[in-house]
């Protein structure tokens, strides 16, 4: 699920700006810009890495995350966070 944005962004490669805001200061202003390669490949990779680490920890210590209510959907945290980060970066570019 973390790499779905990569596939979509590759399909729309020509419509992605050359420079994308990747860091924002306290006031919401962009202060660091990166190439589109960063958002297409590096951000989903970080989301995937976080997801794998989270699942590995969850396998060892399932009691850390409750399995009732929203806890049963905790495996979706990192993919959703990855989508949010990519959307936010593209929105502000």
PDB file of C-alpha atoms in Angstrom:
ATOM      1  CA  UNK A   1       0.000   0.000   0.000  1.00  0.00           C
ATOM      2  CA  UNK A   2       2.902   2.380   0.603  1.00  0.00           C
ATOM      3  CA  UNK A   3       3.994   2.161  -3.033  1.00  0.00           C
ATOM      4  CA  UNK A   4       0.618   2.946  -4.623  1.00  0.00           C
ATOM      5  CA  UNK A   5       1.545   6.666  -4.640  1.00  0.00           C
ATOM      6  CA  UNK A   6       4.766   5.827  -6.491  1.00  0.00           C
ATOM      7  CA  UNK A   7       2.836   4.132  -9.293  1.00  0.00           C
ATOM      8  CA  UNK A   8       0.336   7.002  -9.506  1.00  0.00           C
ATOM      9  CA  UNK A   9       3.037   9.651  -9.451  1.00  0.00           C
ATOM     10  CA  UNK A  10       4.998   7.893 -12.189  1.00  0.00           C
ATOM     11  CA  UNK A  11       1.850   7.879 -14.321  1.00  0.00           C
ATOM     12  CA  UNK A  12       1.487  11.645 -13.811  1.00  0.00           C
ATOM     13  CA  UNK A  13       5.232  12.394 -13.936  1.00  0.00           C
ATOM     14  CA  UNK A  14       4.915  15.294 -16.388  1.00  0.00           C
ATOM     15  CA  UNK A  15       2.374  17.117 -14.233  1.00  0.00           C
ATOM     16  CA  UNK A  16       4.550  17.023 -11.079  1.00  0.00           C
ATOM     17  CA  UNK A  17       6.553  20.221 -10.523  1.00  0.00           C
ATOM     18  CA  UNK A  18      10.340  19.961 -10.893  1.00  0.00           C
ATOM     19  CA  UNK A  19      10.887  21.329  -7.363  1.00  0.00           C
ATOM     20  CA  UNK A  20       8.618  20.345  -4.467  1.00  0.00           C
ATOM     21  CA  UNK A  21       8.459  21.887  -1.005  1.00  0.00           C
ATOM     22  CA  UNK A  22       9.615  19.180   1.422  1.00  0.00           C
ATOM     23  CA  UNK A  23      10.073  21.087   4.667  1.00  0.00           C
ATOM     24  CA  UNK A  24       7.979  23.788   6.249  1.00  0.00           C
ATOM     25  CA  UNK A  25       8.832  26.215   9.022  1.00  0.00           C
ATOM     26  CA  UNK A  26       6.723  26.943  12.095  1.00  0.00           C
ATOM     27  CA  UNK A  27       4.617  29.475  10.187  1.00  0.00           C
ATOM     28  CA  UNK A  28       3.783  27.072   7.356  1.00  0.00           C
ATOM     29  CA  UNK A  29       6.190  28.579   4.851  1.00  0.00           C
ATOM     30  CA  UNK A  30       8.270  26.277   2.673  1.00  0.00           C
ATOM     31  CA  UNK A  31      11.973  26.542   3.452  1.00  0.00           C
ATOM     32  CA  UNK A  32      13.464  23.438   1.812  1.00  0.00           C
ATOM     33  CA  UNK A  33      12.742  22.230  -1.726  1.00  0.00           C
ATOM     34  CA  UNK A  34      13.632  18.872  -3.306  1.00  0.00           C
ATOM     35  CA  UNK A  35      13.334  17.305  -6.729  1.00  0.00           C
ATOM     36  CA  UNK A  36      10.331  15.267  -7.723  1.00  0.00           C
ATOM     37  CA  UNK A  37      12.427  12.107  -7.387  1.00  0.00           C
ATOM     38  CA  UNK A  38      12.325  12.648  -3.642  1.00  0.00           C
ATOM     39  CA  UNK A  39       8.551  12.565  -3.401  1.00  0.00           C
ATOM     40  CA  UNK A  40       8.076   9.769  -5.935  1.00  0.00           C
ATOM     41  CA  UNK A  41      10.592   7.291  -4.523  1.00  0.00           C
ATOM     42  CA  UNK A  42      12.070   8.358  -1.176  1.00  0.00           C
ATOM     43  CA  UNK A  43       8.894   9.307   0.723  1.00  0.00           C
ATOM     44  CA  UNK A  44       7.056   6.043  -0.116  1.00  0.00           C
ATOM     45  CA  UNK A  45      10.214   4.100   0.772  1.00  0.00           C
ATOM     46  CA  UNK A  46      10.323   5.782   4.193  1.00  0.00           C
ATOM     47  CA  UNK A  47       6.628   4.981   4.668  1.00  0.00           C
ATOM     48  CA  UNK A  48       7.291   1.359   3.753  1.00  0.00           C
ATOM     49  CA  UNK A  49      10.261   1.155   6.121  1.00  0.00           C
ATOM     50  CA  UNK A  50       8.203   2.617   8.969  1.00  0.00           C
ATOM     51  CA  UNK A  51       5.402   0.186   8.180  1.00  0.00           C
ATOM     52  CA  UNK A  52       7.731  -2.830   8.244  1.00  0.00           C
ATOM     53  CA  UNK A  53       9.263  -1.738  11.555  1.00  0.00           C
ATOM     54  CA  UNK A  54       5.822  -1.132  13.033  1.00  0.00           C
ATOM     55  CA  UNK A  55       4.559  -4.569  11.968  1.00  0.00           C
ATOM     56  CA  UNK A  56       7.736  -6.238  13.308  1.00  0.00           C
ATOM     57  CA  UNK A  57       7.265  -4.547  16.682  1.00  0.00           C
ATOM     58  CA  UNK A  58       3.571  -5.412  16.645  1.00  0.00           C
ATOM     59  CA  UNK A  59       4.418  -9.086  16.080  1.00  0.00           C
ATOM     60  CA  UNK A  60       6.748  -9.092  19.106  1.00  0.00           C
ATOM     61  CA  UNK A  61       4.597  -6.958  21.428  1.00  0.00           C
ATOM     62  CA  UNK A  62       0.926  -7.120  20.331  1.00  0.00           C
ATOM     63  CA  UNK A  63      -0.219  -5.882  23.734  1.00  0.00           C
ATOM     64  CA  UNK A  64       1.273  -2.442  22.981  1.00  0.00           C
ATOM     65  CA  UNK A  65      -1.542  -1.806  20.515  1.00  0.00           C
ATOM     66  CA  UNK A  66      -5.071  -2.710  21.485  1.00  0.00           C
ATOM     67  CA  UNK A  67      -6.954  -4.949  19.100  1.00  0.00           C
ATOM     68  CA  UNK A  68     -10.352  -3.404  19.867  1.00  0.00           C
ATOM     69  CA  UNK A  69     -11.843  -0.358  18.227  1.00  0.00           C
ATOM     70  CA  UNK A  70      -9.431   1.476  15.934  1.00  0.00           C
ATOM     71  CA  UNK A  71      -6.466  -0.576  17.169  1.00  0.00           C
ATOM     72  CA  UNK A  72      -7.398  -3.420  14.838  1.00  0.00           C
ATOM     73  CA  UNK A  73      -6.666  -1.082  11.911  1.00  0.00           C
ATOM     74  CA  UNK A  74      -3.277   0.018  13.224  1.00  0.00           C
ATOM     75  CA  UNK A  75      -1.483  -1.675  10.319  1.00  0.00           C
ATOM     76  CA  UNK A  76      -2.844   1.137   8.123  1.00  0.00           C
ATOM     77  CA  UNK A  77      -1.166   3.951  10.091  1.00  0.00           C
ATOM     78  CA  UNK A  78       2.001   4.246   7.996  1.00  0.00           C
ATOM     79  CA  UNK A  79       0.393   3.874   4.554  1.00  0.00           C
ATOM     80  CA  UNK A  80      -2.142   6.572   5.465  1.00  0.00           C
ATOM     81  CA  UNK A  81       0.628   8.776   6.861  1.00  0.00           C
ATOM     82  CA  UNK A  82       2.593   8.293   3.619  1.00  0.00           C
ATOM     83  CA  UNK A  83      -0.417   9.387   1.539  1.00  0.00           C
ATOM     84  CA  UNK A  84      -0.929  12.418   3.770  1.00  0.00           C
ATOM     85  CA  UNK A  85       2.706  13.519   3.519  1.00  0.00           C
ATOM     86  CA  UNK A  86       2.762  13.181  -0.280  1.00  0.00           C
ATOM     87  CA  UNK A  87      -0.552  15.006  -0.636  1.00  0.00           C
ATOM     88  CA  UNK A  88       0.620  17.815   1.657  1.00  0.00           C
ATOM     89  CA  UNK A  89       3.888  18.251  -0.243  1.00  0.00           C
ATOM     90  CA  UNK A  90       2.146  18.354  -3.618  1.00  0.00           C
ATOM     91  CA  UNK A  91      -0.566  20.677  -2.327  1.00  0.00           C
ATOM     92  CA  UNK A  92       2.006  23.226  -1.172  1.00  0.00           C
ATOM     93  CA  UNK A  93       4.160  23.117  -4.311  1.00  0.00           C
TER      94      UNK A  93
END
